Coordinates of C-alpha atoms in Angstrom, one line a residue:
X184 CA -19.4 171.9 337.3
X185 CA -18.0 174.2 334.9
X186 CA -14.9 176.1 335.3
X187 CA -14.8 179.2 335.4
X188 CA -14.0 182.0 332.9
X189 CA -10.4 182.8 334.3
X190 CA -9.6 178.9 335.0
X191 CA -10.3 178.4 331.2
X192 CA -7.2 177.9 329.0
X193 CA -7.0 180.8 326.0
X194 CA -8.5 180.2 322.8
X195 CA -5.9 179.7 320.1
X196 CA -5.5 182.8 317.7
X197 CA -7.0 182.1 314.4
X198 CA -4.6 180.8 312.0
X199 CA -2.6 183.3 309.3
X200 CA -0.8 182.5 306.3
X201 CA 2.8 183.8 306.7
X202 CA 2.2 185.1 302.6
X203 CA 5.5 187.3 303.5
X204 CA 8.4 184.8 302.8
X205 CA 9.7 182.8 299.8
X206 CA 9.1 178.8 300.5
X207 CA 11.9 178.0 298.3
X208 CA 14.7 180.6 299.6
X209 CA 13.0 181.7 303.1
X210 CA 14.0 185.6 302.5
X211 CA 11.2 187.9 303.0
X212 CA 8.8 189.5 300.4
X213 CA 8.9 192.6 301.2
X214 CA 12.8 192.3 301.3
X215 CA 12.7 191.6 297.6
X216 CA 10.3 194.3 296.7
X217 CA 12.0 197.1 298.4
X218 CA 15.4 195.8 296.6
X219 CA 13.9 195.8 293.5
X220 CA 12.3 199.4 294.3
X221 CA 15.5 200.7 294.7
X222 CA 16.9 199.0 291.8
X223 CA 14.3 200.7 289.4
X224 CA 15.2 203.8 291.0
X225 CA 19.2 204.0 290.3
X226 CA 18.8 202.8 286.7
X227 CA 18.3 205.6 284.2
X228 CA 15.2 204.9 282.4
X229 CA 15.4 206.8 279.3
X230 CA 15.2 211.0 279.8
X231 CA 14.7 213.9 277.8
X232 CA 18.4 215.5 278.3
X233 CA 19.0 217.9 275.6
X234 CA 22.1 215.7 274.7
X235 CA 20.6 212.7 274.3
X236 CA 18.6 214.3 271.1
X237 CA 21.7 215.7 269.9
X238 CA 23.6 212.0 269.9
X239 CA 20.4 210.9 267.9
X240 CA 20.8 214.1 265.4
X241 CA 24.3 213.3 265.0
X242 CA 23.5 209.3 264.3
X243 CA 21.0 209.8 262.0
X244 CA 22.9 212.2 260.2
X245 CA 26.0 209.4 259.5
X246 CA 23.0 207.2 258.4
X247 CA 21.8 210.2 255.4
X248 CA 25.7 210.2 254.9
X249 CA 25.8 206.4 254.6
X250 CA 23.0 206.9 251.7
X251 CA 24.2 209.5 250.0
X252 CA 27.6 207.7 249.8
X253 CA 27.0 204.0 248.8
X254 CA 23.3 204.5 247.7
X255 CA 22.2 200.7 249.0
X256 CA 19.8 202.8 251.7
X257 CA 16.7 203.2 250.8
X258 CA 16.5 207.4 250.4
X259 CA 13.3 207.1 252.0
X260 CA 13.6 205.3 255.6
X261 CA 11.8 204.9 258.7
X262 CA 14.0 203.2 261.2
X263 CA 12.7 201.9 264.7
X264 CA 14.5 203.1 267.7
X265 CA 13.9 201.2 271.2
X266 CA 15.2 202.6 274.7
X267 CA 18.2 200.1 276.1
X268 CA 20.9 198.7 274.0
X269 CA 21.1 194.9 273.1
X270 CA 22.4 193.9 276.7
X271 CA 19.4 194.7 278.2
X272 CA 17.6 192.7 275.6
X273 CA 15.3 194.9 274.0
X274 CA 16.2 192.7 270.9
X275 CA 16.9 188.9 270.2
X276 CA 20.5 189.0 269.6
X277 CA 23.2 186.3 270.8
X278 CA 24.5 188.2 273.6
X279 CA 26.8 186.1 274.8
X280 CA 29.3 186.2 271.7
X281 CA 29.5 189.9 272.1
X282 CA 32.2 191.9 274.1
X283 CA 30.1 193.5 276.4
X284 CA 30.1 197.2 277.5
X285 CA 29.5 198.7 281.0
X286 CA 26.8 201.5 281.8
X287 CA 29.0 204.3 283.8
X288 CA 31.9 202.7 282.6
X289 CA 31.6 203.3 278.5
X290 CA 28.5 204.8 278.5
X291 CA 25.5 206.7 280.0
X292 CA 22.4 205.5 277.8
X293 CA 21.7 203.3 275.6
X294 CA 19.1 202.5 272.6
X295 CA 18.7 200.1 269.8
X296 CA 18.3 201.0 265.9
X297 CA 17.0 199.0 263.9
X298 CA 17.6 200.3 260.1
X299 CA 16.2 199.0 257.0
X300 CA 18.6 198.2 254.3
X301 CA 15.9 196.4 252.4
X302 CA 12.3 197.8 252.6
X303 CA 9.8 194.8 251.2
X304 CA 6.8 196.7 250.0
X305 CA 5.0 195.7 247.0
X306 CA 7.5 193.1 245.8
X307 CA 6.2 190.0 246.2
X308 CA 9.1 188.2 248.4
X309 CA 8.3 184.4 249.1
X310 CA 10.2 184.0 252.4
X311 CA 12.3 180.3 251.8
X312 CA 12.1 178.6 255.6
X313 CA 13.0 174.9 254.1
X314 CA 16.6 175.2 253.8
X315 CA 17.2 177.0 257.9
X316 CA 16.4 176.0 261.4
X317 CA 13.3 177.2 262.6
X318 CA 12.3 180.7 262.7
X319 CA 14.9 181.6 260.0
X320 CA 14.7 181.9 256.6
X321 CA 16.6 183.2 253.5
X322 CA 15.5 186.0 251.1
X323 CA 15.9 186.0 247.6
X324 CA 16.2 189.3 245.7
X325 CA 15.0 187.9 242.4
X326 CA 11.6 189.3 242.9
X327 CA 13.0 192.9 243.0
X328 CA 13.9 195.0 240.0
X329 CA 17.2 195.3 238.3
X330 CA 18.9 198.5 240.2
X331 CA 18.4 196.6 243.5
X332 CA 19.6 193.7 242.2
X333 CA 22.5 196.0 241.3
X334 CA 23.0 197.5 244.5
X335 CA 22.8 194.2 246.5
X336 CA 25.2 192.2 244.0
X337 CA 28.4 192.4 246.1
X338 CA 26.1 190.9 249.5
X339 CA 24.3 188.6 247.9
X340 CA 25.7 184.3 247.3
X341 CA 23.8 181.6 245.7
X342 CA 22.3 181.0 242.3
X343 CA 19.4 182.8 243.3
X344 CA 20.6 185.7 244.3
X345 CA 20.3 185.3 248.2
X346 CA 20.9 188.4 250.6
X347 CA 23.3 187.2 252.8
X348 CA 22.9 188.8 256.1
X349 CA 27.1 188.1 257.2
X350 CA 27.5 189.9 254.0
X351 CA 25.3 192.6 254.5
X352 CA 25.8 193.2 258.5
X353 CA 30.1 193.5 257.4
X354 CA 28.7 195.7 254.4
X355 CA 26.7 197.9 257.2
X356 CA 29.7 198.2 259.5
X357 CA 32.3 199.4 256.6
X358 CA 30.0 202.1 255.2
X359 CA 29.3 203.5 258.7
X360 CA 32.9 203.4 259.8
X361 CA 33.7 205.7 256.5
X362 CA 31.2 208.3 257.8
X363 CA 31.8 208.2 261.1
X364 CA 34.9 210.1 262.7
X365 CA 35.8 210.5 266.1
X366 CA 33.7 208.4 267.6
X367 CA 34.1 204.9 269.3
X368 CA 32.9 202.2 266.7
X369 CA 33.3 198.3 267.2
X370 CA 31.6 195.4 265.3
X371 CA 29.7 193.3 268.0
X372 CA 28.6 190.0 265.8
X373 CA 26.2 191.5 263.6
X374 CA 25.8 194.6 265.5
X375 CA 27.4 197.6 265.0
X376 CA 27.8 199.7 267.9
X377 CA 28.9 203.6 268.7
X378 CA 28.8 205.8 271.7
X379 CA 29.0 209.2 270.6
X380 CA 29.8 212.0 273.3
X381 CA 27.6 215.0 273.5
X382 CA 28.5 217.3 276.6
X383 CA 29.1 215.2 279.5
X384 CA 26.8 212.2 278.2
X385 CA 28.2 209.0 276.4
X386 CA 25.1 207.6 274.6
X387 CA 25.6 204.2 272.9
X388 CA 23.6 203.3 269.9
X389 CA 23.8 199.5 268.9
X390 CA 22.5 199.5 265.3
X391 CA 20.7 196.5 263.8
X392 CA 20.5 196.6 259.8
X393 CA 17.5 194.7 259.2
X394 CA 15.4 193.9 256.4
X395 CA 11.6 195.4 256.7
X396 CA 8.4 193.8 255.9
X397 CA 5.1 195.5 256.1
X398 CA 2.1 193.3 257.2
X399 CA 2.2 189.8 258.9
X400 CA 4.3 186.7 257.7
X401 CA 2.0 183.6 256.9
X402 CA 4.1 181.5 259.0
X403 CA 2.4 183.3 262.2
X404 CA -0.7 183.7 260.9
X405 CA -2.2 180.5 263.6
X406 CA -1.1 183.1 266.1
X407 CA -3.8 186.0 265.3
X408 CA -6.5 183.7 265.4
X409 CA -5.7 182.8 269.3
X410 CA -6.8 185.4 272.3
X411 CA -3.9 187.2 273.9
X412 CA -3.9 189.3 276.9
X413 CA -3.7 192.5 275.3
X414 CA -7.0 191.9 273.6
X415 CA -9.2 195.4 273.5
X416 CA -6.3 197.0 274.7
X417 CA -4.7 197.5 271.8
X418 CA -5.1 197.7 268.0
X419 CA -4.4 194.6 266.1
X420 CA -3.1 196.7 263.7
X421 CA -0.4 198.3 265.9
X422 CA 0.5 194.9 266.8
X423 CA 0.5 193.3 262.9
X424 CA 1.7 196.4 261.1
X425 CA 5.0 194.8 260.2
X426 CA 7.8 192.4 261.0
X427 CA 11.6 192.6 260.2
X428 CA 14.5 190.0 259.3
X429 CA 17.1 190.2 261.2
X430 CA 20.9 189.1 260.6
X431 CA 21.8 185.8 261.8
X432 CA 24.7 184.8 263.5
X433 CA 25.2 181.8 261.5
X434 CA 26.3 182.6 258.0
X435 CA 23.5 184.2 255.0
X436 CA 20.5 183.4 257.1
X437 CA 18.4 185.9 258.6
X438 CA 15.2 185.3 261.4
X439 CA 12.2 186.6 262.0
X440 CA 12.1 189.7 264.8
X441 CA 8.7 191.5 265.8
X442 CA 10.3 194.3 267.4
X443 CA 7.8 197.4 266.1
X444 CA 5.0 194.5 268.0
X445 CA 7.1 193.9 271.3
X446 CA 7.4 197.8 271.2
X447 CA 3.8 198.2 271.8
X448 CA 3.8 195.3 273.9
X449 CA 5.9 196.5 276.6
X450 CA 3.9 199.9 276.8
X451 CA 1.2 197.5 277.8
X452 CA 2.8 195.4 280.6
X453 CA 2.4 196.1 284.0
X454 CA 5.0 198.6 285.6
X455 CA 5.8 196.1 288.3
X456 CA 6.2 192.9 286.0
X457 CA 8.5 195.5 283.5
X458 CA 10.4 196.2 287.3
X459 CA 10.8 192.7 287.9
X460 CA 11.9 191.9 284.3
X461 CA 14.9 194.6 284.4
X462 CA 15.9 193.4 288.1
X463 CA 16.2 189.7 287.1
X464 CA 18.2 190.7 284.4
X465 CA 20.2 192.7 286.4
X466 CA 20.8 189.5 289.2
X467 CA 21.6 186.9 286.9
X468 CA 25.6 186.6 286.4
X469 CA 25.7 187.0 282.3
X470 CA 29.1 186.2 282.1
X471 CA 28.1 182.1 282.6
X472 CA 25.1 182.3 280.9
X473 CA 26.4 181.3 277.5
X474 CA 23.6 180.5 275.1
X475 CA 20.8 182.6 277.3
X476 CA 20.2 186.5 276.6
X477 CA 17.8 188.8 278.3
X478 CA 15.0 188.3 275.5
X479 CA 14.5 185.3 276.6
X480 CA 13.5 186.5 279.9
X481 CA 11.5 189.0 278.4
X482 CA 9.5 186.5 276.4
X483 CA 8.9 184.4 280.1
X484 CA 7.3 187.9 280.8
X485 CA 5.0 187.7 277.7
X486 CA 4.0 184.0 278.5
X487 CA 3.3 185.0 282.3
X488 CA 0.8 187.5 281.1
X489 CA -1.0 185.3 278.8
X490 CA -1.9 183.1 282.5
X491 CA -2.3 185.5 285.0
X492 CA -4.3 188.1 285.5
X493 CA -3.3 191.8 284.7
X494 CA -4.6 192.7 288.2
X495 CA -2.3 190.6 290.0
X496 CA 1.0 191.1 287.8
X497 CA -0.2 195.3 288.4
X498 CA 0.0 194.8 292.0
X499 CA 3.0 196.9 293.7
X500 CA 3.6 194.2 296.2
X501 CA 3.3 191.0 293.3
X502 CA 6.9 192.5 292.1
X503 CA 8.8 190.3 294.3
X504 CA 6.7 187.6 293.2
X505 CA 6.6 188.4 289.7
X506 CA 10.7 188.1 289.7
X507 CA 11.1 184.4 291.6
X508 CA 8.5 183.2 288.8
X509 CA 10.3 184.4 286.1
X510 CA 13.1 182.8 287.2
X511 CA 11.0 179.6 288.0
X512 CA 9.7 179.7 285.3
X513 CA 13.6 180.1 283.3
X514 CA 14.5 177.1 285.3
X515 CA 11.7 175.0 283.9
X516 CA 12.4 176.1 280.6
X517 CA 16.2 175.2 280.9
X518 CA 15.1 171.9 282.6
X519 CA 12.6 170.8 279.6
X520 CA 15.2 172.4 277.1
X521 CA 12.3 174.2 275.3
X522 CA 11.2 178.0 275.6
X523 CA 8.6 178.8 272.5
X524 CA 9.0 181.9 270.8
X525 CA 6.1 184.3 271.9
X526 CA 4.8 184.8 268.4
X527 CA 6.0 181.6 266.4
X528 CA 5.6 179.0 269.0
X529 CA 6.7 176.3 267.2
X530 CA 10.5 178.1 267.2
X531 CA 12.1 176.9 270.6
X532 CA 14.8 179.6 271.0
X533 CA 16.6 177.5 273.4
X534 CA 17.1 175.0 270.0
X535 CA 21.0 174.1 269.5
X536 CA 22.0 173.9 273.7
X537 CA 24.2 171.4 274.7
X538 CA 23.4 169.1 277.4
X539 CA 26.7 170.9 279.2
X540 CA 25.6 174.2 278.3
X541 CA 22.6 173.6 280.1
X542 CA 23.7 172.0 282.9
X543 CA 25.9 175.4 283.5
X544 CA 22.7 177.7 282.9
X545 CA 20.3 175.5 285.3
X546 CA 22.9 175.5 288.0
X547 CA 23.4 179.4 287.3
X548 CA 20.0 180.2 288.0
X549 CA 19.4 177.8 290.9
X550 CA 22.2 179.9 293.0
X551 CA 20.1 183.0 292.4
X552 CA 16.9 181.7 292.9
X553 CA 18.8 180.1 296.1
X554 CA 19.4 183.1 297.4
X555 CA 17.6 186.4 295.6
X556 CA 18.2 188.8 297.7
X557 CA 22.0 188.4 297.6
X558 CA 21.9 188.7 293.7
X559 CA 19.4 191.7 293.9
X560 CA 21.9 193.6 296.8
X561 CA 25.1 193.1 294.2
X562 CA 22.6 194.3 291.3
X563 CA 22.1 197.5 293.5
X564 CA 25.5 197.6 294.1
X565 CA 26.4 197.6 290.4
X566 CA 24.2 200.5 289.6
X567 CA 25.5 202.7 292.4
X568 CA 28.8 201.5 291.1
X569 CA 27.9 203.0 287.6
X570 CA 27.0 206.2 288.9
X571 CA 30.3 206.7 290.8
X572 CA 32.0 205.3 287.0
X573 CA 30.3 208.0 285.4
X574 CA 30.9 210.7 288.3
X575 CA 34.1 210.2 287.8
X576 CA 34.3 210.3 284.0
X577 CA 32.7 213.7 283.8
X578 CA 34.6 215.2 287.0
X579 CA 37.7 214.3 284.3
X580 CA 36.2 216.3 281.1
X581 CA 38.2 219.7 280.8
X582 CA 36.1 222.9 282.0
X583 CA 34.4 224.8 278.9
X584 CA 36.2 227.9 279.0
X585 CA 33.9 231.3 278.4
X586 CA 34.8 232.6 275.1

């Protein structure tokens, strides 16, 4: 006999996946997207202050006086300027070897120039990759006529006339110092840097003298021929249009930089994966993280949207996903020693780490991937830190008096 309906034990609720926590660190998704919400919301992202287009006046202004001075500028130039200085790795730079400077503390905003001392158009350069690691290479200026040769005599070492990019970066630092006055000017490795005050803001430029190339080098050519993810929805030719040499660290050699292409590549990622990228830089603790720069992070970002679809990395809620990948996929990159440059894959820009250098890096990033949402809180905590910094700087600038 049957028992009946009330007698009957209830029927188990249909299984759910719990899709809301982390399986590695147990905190809670929507913990880490709120955190990284707030993040992108006390971080300046650019603006259109009256002040900041002044600081840009005044900038390009030492640059014509920098030409009109020494005469190595070209007197026609078109130099490429990214929001965010070097820190927040809008360029491959070595990071690590640089003094750092604190947002709030020394300055408001920052952007990157990049300014051409060279332009490479219509000369037929022959880029000489034998002699350096890969990805960097050594320019000749044989090739170009006799007044450049001229101009570029004192920078230049070697029997055949190489640019030598220590040369040229030291070059770049001394002429700009000579027309700038009154402003705050330091030599960061190849980089020089200078906040210049307008009003109340402190805008710092980091300035990149680079050599420019128009077209695509032949030593990425395998990489047009391969589908990418921004296929149809943009131009090849904004991507190709040109590439740039920029100063290495080590010595006369210079490497290959795509910057004008990243440009155009991050106005095509998704808002959330761009929210995730600046709040994993933000978590990680730079000050260990010798040998590792943001770039490198942002080039993880690149790879993760050659795999996955554009859908999912556009999805509000995939943000807090989007930034424990990244740094998965950072720890897997440490762990195999290899990270391929986005558009010369054959270039592993994680080339020259020592096995203790490593070992410091992968047990960095374990602790924050450990425990995110710690890393994220003190991230959020440093940016409302660098409000009250630059509160405080402006509430000690004397009143304008009324004339």
């Amino acid at each position: 006999m049957a028992s009946p309906p009330e007698d009957r034990p209830p029927k188990p609720a249909a299984a759910k996946p719990l899709t809301d926590l982390d399986f590695h660190s147990g905190v809670q998704i929507a913990e880490l997207n709120q955190l990284i919400q707030e993040y992108q919301a006390r971080t300046p992202q650019g603006g259109d202050a009256p002040e900041l287009f002044q600081a840009k006046d005044w900038v390009f202004g030492l640059l014509g006086q920098v030409q009109q001075s020494d005469g190595k500028l070209p007197p026609v130039n078109r130099y490429l300027l990214l929001s965010g200085g070097i820190q927040q790795g809008t360029v491959h730079v070595d990071c690590t070897t640089l003094l750092p400077l604190s947002p709030g503390g020394d300055y408001d905003a920052s952007f990157t120039l990049l300014v051409p001392v060279l332009n490479v158009a219509g000369v037929p350069v022959t880029l000489d990759m034998t002699q350096s690691p890969p990805g960097h290479t050594r320019i000749s200026l044989q090739p170009f006529d006799a007044p450049t040769l001229q101009r570029w005599s004192e920078c230049s070492c070697g029997d055949q006339t190489f640019l030598s990019a220590e040369l040229v970066s030291e070059w770049f630092f001394r002429a700009f110092s000579a027309a700038a006055k009154d402003v705050r000017l330091e030599l960061r490795g190849r980089v020089t840097s200078v906040i210049i005050c307008v009003g109340s803001y402190r805008v710092l430029y980091d300035i990149v003298p680079v050599v420019a190339f128009r077209g695509w080098p032949e030593v990425a050519q395998p990489w047009l021929s391969q589908g990418h993810f921004w296929d149809g929805k943009l131009r090849d030719e904004d991507v190709t249009a040109g590439f740039y040499l920029f100063p290495s660290t080590s010595g006369s050699d210079w490497y290959l930089a795509f910057s004008a292409s990243e440009l155009h590549l991050r106005r095509g990622l998704p808002p959330p994966l761009l929210w995730s990228l600046r709040a994993t830089v933000a978590a990680l603790p730079w000050g260990v993280l010798q040998g590792l720069e943001p770039y490198h992070l942002f080039t993880l970002a690149l790879w993760s949207c050659e795999r996955l679809p554009s859908r999912y990395l556009a999805q509000e809620e995939n943000a807090a996903h989007a930034l424990l990948g990244v740094l998965d996929d950072l720890s897997a990159s440490l762990a195999e020693g290899h990270l391929p440059n986005y558009f010369l894959p054959q270039w592993n820009l994680l080339h020259g780490l020592s096995h203790r250098a490593t070992r410091i890096l992968v047990r960095a990033v374990a602790q924050v991937r450990a425990n995110p949402t710690k890393y994220l809180c003190q991230a959020v905590e440093g940016a409302k830190e660098a409000k009250r910094r630059a509160k405080a700087y402006r509430r000690q600038l004397p009143t304008p008096v009324d004339s």
